[in-house]
XYZ file of C-alpha atoms in Angstrom:
475
model
C -6.776 21.058 27.739
C -3.924 22.026 24.927
C -4.245 24.893 22.927
C -5.100 23.063 19.690
C -7.716 21.370 21.421
C -8.980 23.934 23.017
C -9.819 25.713 19.778
C -11.393 22.487 18.336
C -13.653 22.753 21.168
C -14.001 26.571 20.858
C -14.899 26.535 17.087
C -17.009 23.312 16.878
C -20.926 23.074 17.952
C -22.494 19.597 19.209
C -23.084 18.629 15.305
C -19.220 18.736 14.824
C -17.774 17.427 17.923
C -15.332 14.346 17.027
C -16.999 10.999 17.916
C -15.142 9.612 20.774
C -16.660 6.567 20.302
C -16.304 5.864 16.991
C -13.158 3.869 16.715
C -11.156 1.453 18.905
C -8.972 2.973 21.956
C -5.414 3.314 20.605
C -4.534 3.525 24.282
C -6.122 0.225 25.153
C -3.779 -1.331 27.654
C -4.295 -4.975 26.046
C -1.708 -4.521 23.440
C -1.598 -8.033 21.901
C -5.387 -8.015 21.495
C -5.424 -4.372 20.314
C -2.945 -5.036 17.552
C -5.140 -7.959 16.314
C -8.021 -6.207 16.694
C -6.983 -3.354 14.127
C -4.664 -5.730 12.110
C -6.899 -8.249 11.077
C -9.444 -6.386 9.415
C -6.671 -4.526 7.608
C -5.246 -7.811 6.471
C -8.640 -9.373 5.236
C -9.217 -5.614 3.621
C -6.114 -5.628 1.613
C -6.233 -9.571 0.928
C -9.633 -9.019 -0.686
C -8.039 -5.958 -2.622
C -5.493 -8.304 -3.967
C -7.419 -11.025 -4.496
C -9.583 -8.597 -6.722
C -6.528 -8.359 -9.136
C -6.184 -12.344 -8.988
C -9.917 -12.683 -10.007
C -9.205 -10.155 -13.076
C -6.157 -12.375 -14.107
C -8.045 -15.198 -13.712
C -11.086 -14.283 -15.935
C -8.649 -12.552 -18.191
C -6.606 -15.919 -18.653
C -9.467 -17.251 -20.251
C -8.927 -15.295 -23.003
C -5.458 -16.404 -24.001
C -1.897 -15.775 -23.157
C -1.573 -12.737 -24.984
C -4.441 -11.177 -22.939
C -2.607 -12.001 -19.367
C 0.676 -10.767 -20.633
C -1.337 -7.257 -21.489
C -2.792 -7.233 -18.221
C 0.238 -7.899 -16.389
C 2.095 -5.360 -18.290
C -0.422 -2.344 -16.754
C 0.435 -3.812 -13.123
C 3.588 -0.997 -13.115
C 1.077 1.308 -14.286
C -1.468 0.541 -11.830
C 1.536 1.201 -9.108
C 2.289 4.444 -10.470
C -1.304 5.414 -10.301
C -1.060 4.492 -6.647
C 2.118 6.191 -6.012
C 0.898 9.391 -5.254
C -2.086 8.352 -3.472
C -0.201 5.883 -1.146
C 2.118 8.928 -0.434
C -0.404 11.438 0.526
C -2.141 8.479 2.584
C 0.920 7.503 4.765
C 2.055 10.923 5.248
C -1.780 12.111 6.720
C -1.773 8.782 8.411
C 1.162 9.436 10.658
C 0.282 13.151 10.947
C -3.174 12.121 11.903
C -2.252 9.245 14.603
C 0.727 11.332 16.205
C -1.875 14.216 16.941
C -4.695 11.880 17.854
C -2.136 10.637 20.610
C -1.342 13.834 21.763
C -4.728 14.817 22.292
C -4.636 17.421 19.100
C -8.195 16.875 17.455
C -8.296 19.892 15.632
C -4.867 19.435 14.105
C -5.828 15.773 12.848
C -8.546 16.749 11.497
C -6.871 19.537 9.518
C -4.513 16.806 8.234
C -7.051 14.615 7.205
C -8.876 17.572 5.457
C -5.812 18.748 3.588
C -4.750 15.211 2.401
C -8.008 15.082 0.600
C -7.692 18.013 -0.656
C -4.171 17.378 -2.465
C -5.399 14.043 -4.013
C -7.823 15.186 -6.695
C -5.490 17.639 -8.616
C -2.604 14.899 -8.058
C -5.097 12.187 -9.659
C -5.685 14.227 -12.624
C -2.158 15.454 -13.559
C -0.851 11.462 -13.084
C -3.728 10.481 -15.528
C -2.703 13.049 -18.036
C 0.858 12.356 -17.806
C 0.403 8.561 -18.329
C -2.480 8.778 -21.032
C -0.180 11.218 -23.085
C 2.681 8.245 -22.974
C 1.282 5.167 -22.579
C 2.419 3.504 -25.811
C 5.936 4.473 -25.036
C 5.756 2.894 -21.811
C 4.086 -0.573 -23.281
C 6.944 -0.277 -26.151
C 9.587 -0.006 -22.918
C 8.108 -2.806 -21.016
C 8.627 -4.976 -24.231
C 4.977 -5.228 -25.429
C 4.805 -7.161 -28.644
C 2.271 -6.300 -31.570
C -0.157 -8.683 -30.433
C 0.035 -7.646 -26.911
C 0.082 -4.077 -27.397
C -3.513 -3.219 -28.680
C -4.497 -5.643 -25.919
C -2.718 -3.750 -23.236
C -3.526 -0.088 -24.769
C -7.497 -1.279 -24.331
C -7.224 -2.351 -20.869
C -4.768 0.674 -19.454
C -6.650 3.433 -20.982
C -10.112 2.560 -19.808
C -8.673 1.949 -16.384
C -7.139 5.780 -16.462
C -10.573 7.041 -16.288
C -10.594 5.992 -12.323
C -7.075 7.320 -11.360
C -8.538 10.022 -9.371
C -10.970 7.650 -7.817
C -8.205 5.279 -6.837
C -6.141 7.947 -5.380
C -9.080 9.487 -3.051
C -9.776 5.656 -1.978
C -6.268 5.268 -1.171
C -6.096 8.313 1.337
C -9.612 7.823 2.578
C -8.273 3.950 3.575
C -5.312 5.725 5.370
C -6.972 8.032 7.305
C -9.936 6.140 8.729
C -7.243 3.313 9.777
C -5.132 5.994 11.561
C -8.306 6.518 13.585
C -8.510 2.750 14.342
C -11.344 2.113 12.164
C -9.907 -0.609 10.324
C -13.309 -2.825 10.008
C -14.776 0.100 8.391
C -11.978 0.299 5.624
C -12.203 -4.011 5.348
C -15.948 -3.399 4.429
C -15.412 -1.193 2.039
C -12.837 -3.013 0.259
C -14.961 -5.945 0.536
C -18.033 -4.582 -1.226
C -15.345 -3.203 -3.898
C -14.416 -6.938 -4.378
C -17.914 -8.415 -4.463
C -19.031 -5.782 -7.380
C -15.662 -6.572 -9.125
C -15.812 -10.033 -8.746
C -19.738 -10.107 -10.071
C -19.221 -7.845 -13.020
C -15.893 -9.079 -14.315
C -17.407 -12.605 -16.078
C -20.271 -10.483 -17.317
C -18.496 -7.559 -19.061
C -15.616 -9.866 -19.868
C -17.621 -12.967 -21.806
C -21.274 -12.353 -21.679
C -20.824 -8.882 -23.296
C -17.757 -9.713 -24.814
C -15.800 -6.739 -23.863
C -12.744 -8.496 -23.314
C -10.098 -6.971 -21.427
C -11.711 -3.754 -21.496
C -14.616 -5.308 -19.513
C -12.305 -6.254 -16.566
C -11.134 -2.555 -16.487
C -14.592 -1.319 -16.538
C -15.587 -3.652 -13.743
C -12.814 -2.240 -11.618
C -13.991 1.372 -12.192
C -17.647 0.227 -11.048
C -16.380 -0.988 -7.859
C -13.714 2.030 -7.201
C -16.951 4.240 -7.307
C -18.853 2.094 -5.088
C -15.803 2.197 -2.559
C -15.551 6.001 -2.655
C -19.548 6.638 -2.218
C -19.071 4.609 1.005
C -16.493 6.917 2.554
C -18.190 10.059 1.481
C -21.166 8.810 3.662
C -18.480 7.864 6.287
C -17.237 11.379 6.517
C -20.362 12.963 6.007
C -22.210 10.982 8.815
C -19.210 11.793 11.067
C -18.244 8.245 12.124
C -14.629 8.937 12.783
C -12.640 10.771 15.198
C -11.556 13.430 12.684
C -13.743 15.913 10.885
C -13.362 16.076 7.167
C -14.446 19.539 6.211
C -13.438 22.322 3.729
C -12.991 24.778 6.497
C -10.126 22.440 7.544
C -8.137 22.410 4.571
C -4.737 24.208 5.364
C -2.351 25.027 2.861
C 0.201 25.929 5.354
C 3.634 25.145 4.232
C 4.578 23.395 7.646
C 1.392 21.003 7.481
C 1.960 20.083 4.088
C 5.731 19.621 4.630
C 5.337 16.937 7.524
C 2.705 15.158 5.008
C 4.864 15.202 2.183
C 8.074 14.209 4.058
C 6.653 11.309 5.747
C 4.711 10.073 2.596
C 7.703 10.891 0.087
C 9.450 7.587 0.471
C 6.568 5.674 -0.074
C 5.306 7.158 -3.133
C 9.264 6.910 -4.039
C 9.214 3.128 -3.307
C 6.071 2.951 -5.463
C 7.621 4.327 -8.337
C 10.700 2.203 -7.970
C 8.672 -0.385 -7.479
C 6.560 0.206 -10.748
C 10.275 0.805 -12.669
C 11.569 -2.319 -11.514
C 8.649 -4.196 -12.436
C 9.147 -2.567 -16.043
C 12.639 -3.580 -16.275
C 11.588 -7.042 -15.217
C 9.316 -7.265 -17.830
C 11.437 -5.701 -20.313
C 14.293 -8.237 -19.215
C 11.723 -11.338 -19.948
C 10.520 -10.032 -23.144
C 13.738 -11.448 -25.282
C 12.673 -14.882 -23.404
C 9.297 -14.778 -25.319
C 5.680 -14.193 -24.702
C 5.688 -17.140 -22.147
C 8.350 -15.749 -20.399
C 6.276 -12.771 -19.780
C 3.331 -14.356 -18.391
C 4.825 -16.786 -16.133
C 6.615 -13.630 -14.585
C 3.413 -11.944 -14.459
C 1.892 -14.508 -12.379
C 5.149 -14.982 -9.977
C 4.931 -10.946 -9.682
C 1.002 -11.202 -8.730
C 1.341 -13.874 -6.221
C 4.383 -11.879 -4.452
C 2.248 -8.930 -4.852
C -0.585 -10.926 -2.696
C 1.878 -11.955 0.221
C 3.385 -8.149 0.061
C -0.594 -6.958 0.709
C -0.872 -9.341 3.386
C 2.331 -8.348 5.599
C 1.407 -4.606 4.509
C -1.986 -5.113 5.544
C -1.435 -6.064 9.108
C 1.346 -3.729 9.732
C -1.083 -0.593 8.025
C -3.588 -1.993 10.452
C -1.504 -1.698 13.515
C 0.580 1.028 12.486
C -2.007 3.690 14.332
C -0.755 2.211 17.420
C 2.585 3.010 17.013
C 1.941 6.872 15.900
C -0.655 7.138 18.511
C 2.087 5.998 21.496
C 4.804 8.417 19.760
C 2.292 11.309 20.247
C 1.301 10.258 23.644
C 5.449 9.984 24.295
C 4.930 6.739 25.385
C 8.069 5.237 23.937
C 8.012 1.802 25.937
C 4.646 1.361 24.628
C 5.972 1.744 21.307
C 8.701 -0.461 21.519
C 6.323 -2.877 22.861
C 3.943 -2.758 19.950
C 6.945 -3.062 17.473
C 8.159 -5.873 18.961
C 4.832 -7.842 19.019
C 4.102 -6.816 15.349
C 7.333 -7.882 13.943
C 6.972 -11.625 15.678
C 3.488 -11.788 13.965
C 4.793 -10.366 10.655
C 7.961 -12.710 10.460
C 5.625 -15.785 11.210
C 3.215 -14.833 8.458
C 5.920 -14.185 5.787
C 7.825 -16.945 6.242
C 4.526 -19.387 6.291
C 3.003 -17.547 3.034
C 6.610 -18.058 1.510
C 6.735 -21.739 2.346
C 3.119 -22.172 1.090
C 3.941 -20.661 -2.492
C 6.985 -22.787 -2.828
C 5.117 -26.169 -1.795
C 2.104 -25.484 -3.678
C 3.437 -23.348 -6.766
C 2.257 -26.155 -9.434
C -1.481 -26.087 -8.606
C -1.508 -22.109 -7.641
C 0.079 -21.369 -11.345
C -2.485 -23.773 -12.902
C -5.411 -20.997 -11.630
C -3.896 -18.663 -13.956
C -2.801 -20.268 -17.439
C -3.910 -23.538 -19.474
C -0.597 -23.513 -21.252
C 1.844 -26.080 -20.259
C 5.147 -24.159 -21.232
C 3.827 -21.057 -19.239
C 3.328 -22.986 -15.973
C 6.512 -24.539 -16.402
C 8.113 -21.549 -16.360
C 6.121 -19.931 -13.734
C 6.556 -22.510 -11.085
C 10.308 -21.930 -11.300
C 9.624 -18.118 -11.020
C 7.492 -18.638 -7.849
C 9.994 -20.876 -6.416
C 12.859 -18.689 -6.545
C 10.871 -15.152 -5.835
C 9.563 -16.240 -2.756
C 12.782 -17.797 -1.157
C 13.961 -14.933 0.885
C 10.311 -13.602 1.418
C 10.564 -14.166 4.958
C 12.507 -11.387 5.642
C 9.427 -8.886 4.315
C 8.181 -9.049 7.534
C 11.076 -7.555 9.242
C 11.350 -4.771 6.156
C 7.568 -3.790 6.329
C 7.429 -3.532 10.341
C 10.641 -1.285 10.468
C 8.813 0.640 7.476
C 5.550 1.186 9.518
C 7.709 2.372 12.699
C 9.796 4.885 11.031
C 6.798 6.403 9.191
C 5.052 6.146 12.156
C 7.438 8.232 13.973
C 8.067 10.739 11.323
C 11.373 9.544 10.633
C 11.312 10.049 6.993
C 14.943 9.712 5.973
C 15.652 6.303 7.590
C 12.407 5.023 6.385
C 13.379 6.139 3.074
C 16.849 4.162 3.518
C 14.493 0.759 4.161
C 12.091 1.559 1.706
C 14.364 2.280 -1.111
C 17.135 -0.878 -0.710
C 15.080 -3.364 -2.307
C 15.259 -1.395 -5.625
C 18.697 -0.229 -4.917
C 19.457 -3.684 -4.941
C 17.132 -4.973 -7.648
C 17.469 -2.758 -10.630
C 21.310 -3.146 -11.103
C 20.756 -7.008 -10.886
C 18.109 -7.306 -13.054
C 19.923 -5.346 -15.657
C 23.263 -7.282 -15.220
C 22.165 -10.835 -14.476
C 20.078 -11.898 -17.539
C 22.849 -10.777 -19.776
C 25.234 -13.255 -17.852
C 22.956 -15.998 -16.973
C 19.840 -15.994 -18.906
C 16.387 -16.420 -17.699
C 17.850 -17.689 -14.322
C 19.667 -14.797 -13.642
C 16.455 -12.697 -14.149
C 15.040 -15.035 -11.564
C 18.092 -14.499 -9.199
C 18.131 -10.898 -8.982
C 14.562 -10.989 -7.165
C 15.994 -13.391 -4.443
C 19.263 -11.092 -3.807
C 17.484 -8.320 -3.539
C 15.201 -9.489 -1.152
C 18.044 -10.873 1.000
C 19.971 -7.467 0.944
C 16.805 -5.600 2.277
C 15.893 -7.707 4.530
C 19.380 -7.336 6.112
C 19.646 -3.662 5.862
C 16.223 -3.423 7.604
C 17.421 -5.618 10.577
C 20.198 -3.388 11.078
C 18.066 -0.396 11.269
C 15.447 -2.092 13.370
C 18.115 -2.583 16.046
C 19.246 0.891 16.214
C 16.038 2.140 16.625
C 15.014 -0.388 19.269
C 17.801 0.746 21.100
C 17.050 4.506 20.882
C 13.049 3.706 22.129
C 14.624 1.976 25.236
C 16.461 4.961 26.060
C 13.253 6.910 26.190
C 13.343 8.241 22.545
C 15.444 11.141 20.755
C 16.291 13.713 23.046
C 14.058 16.534 21.704
C 11.602 18.331 23.046
C 7.410 17.448 22.610
C 7.228 21.080 20.932
C 9.666 20.202 17.900
C 9.141 16.543 17.361
C 6.663 17.364 14.449
C 10.003 19.011 12.892
C 12.152 15.652 13.377
C 12.646 14.004 9.810
C 15.723 12.259 10.577
């Protein structure tokens, strides 16, 4: 027994020992089956989460083009709210899975407890910062006088649940890092059912409009965190979330932060990119804003499908890395790659082929529909490459390779932001649409090059450093 595990056993009594039977065995030799068992519940869970946004949009769409444009404009705000929680969650999941692979259960528990302890103050800080600058943010997004009141109603109500959203994101990453993707799925499903049931009641029956949609989201988030509290209180997982395991040691926080920072910055850059996208669409009219909002939502659904697959199976990569089984990490990454590329290509083709009936779900306006069909088609032209980007990012995060992870994560935004600022001035609305396709193509090529380099390194037996200093490798 290694020293950390021995310390864990020494400090724990029967009631607080880890429940090793509470999750799927991440060392299961049946790799293909294991990936599916982990990934499918995660895909279902995150797809339900995406569907929750779609359901909100459908009910809000009945209120008119201004309402759906207002809710669409809050999407960057939601991304910003989630950015900090996602960063903490990604860092914590990498930390937890690697230590579980090394058999260091106490250290994994400390990482989980510390991550949750950091989420609450971060959530409060983000909430206050956004609340104080909400009007200015919507002005920067190009909100018109008719859209502004609706956008403020929706966003200010939603902000009250910011901390809950962050905590739920971190909780989800922790249970997935243990291999318990099914619990995460059922939690998201419960939240979705509540949200879908409350939307028509609050929006239409009680005539609360867009504020009713926000309130439905708050109730569903409250239900989700209640389930996570019960999960950790009853100790269903491998890691033990306890106040005594919270550690503010700089090295632990640094390990979580360095791996999670690229994920946070990617979310922030995504929010900025969508803000710029809506700002570039604003001169072309409210119909264009609404149409771009529909295309972005469909693109987000596809991205969450792929991300869900990678998040669910990511624990296998981290666990294998912690166990120093580099050949298993390589095999797992290849299986994940084949599946995600197939999924992303299929989704892209489906959206392009069925763009018109899909758009009809979101708007009754003929002018909005025509613009949205074109936007959806162009936005999904190179979406098939997203499967490569997502697997490479998940692999680098699992291995603790923060800097290379940042290169892949930021590539799309480095390409998109200059393009969306320049192309609309040259080619009008078509230039705006082209900026997304060009950024996706460039980011996919960069991810492919990084993937080939990492695969070659894994074939050689991993990086040339000892097991003792592997946690300090952030290159």
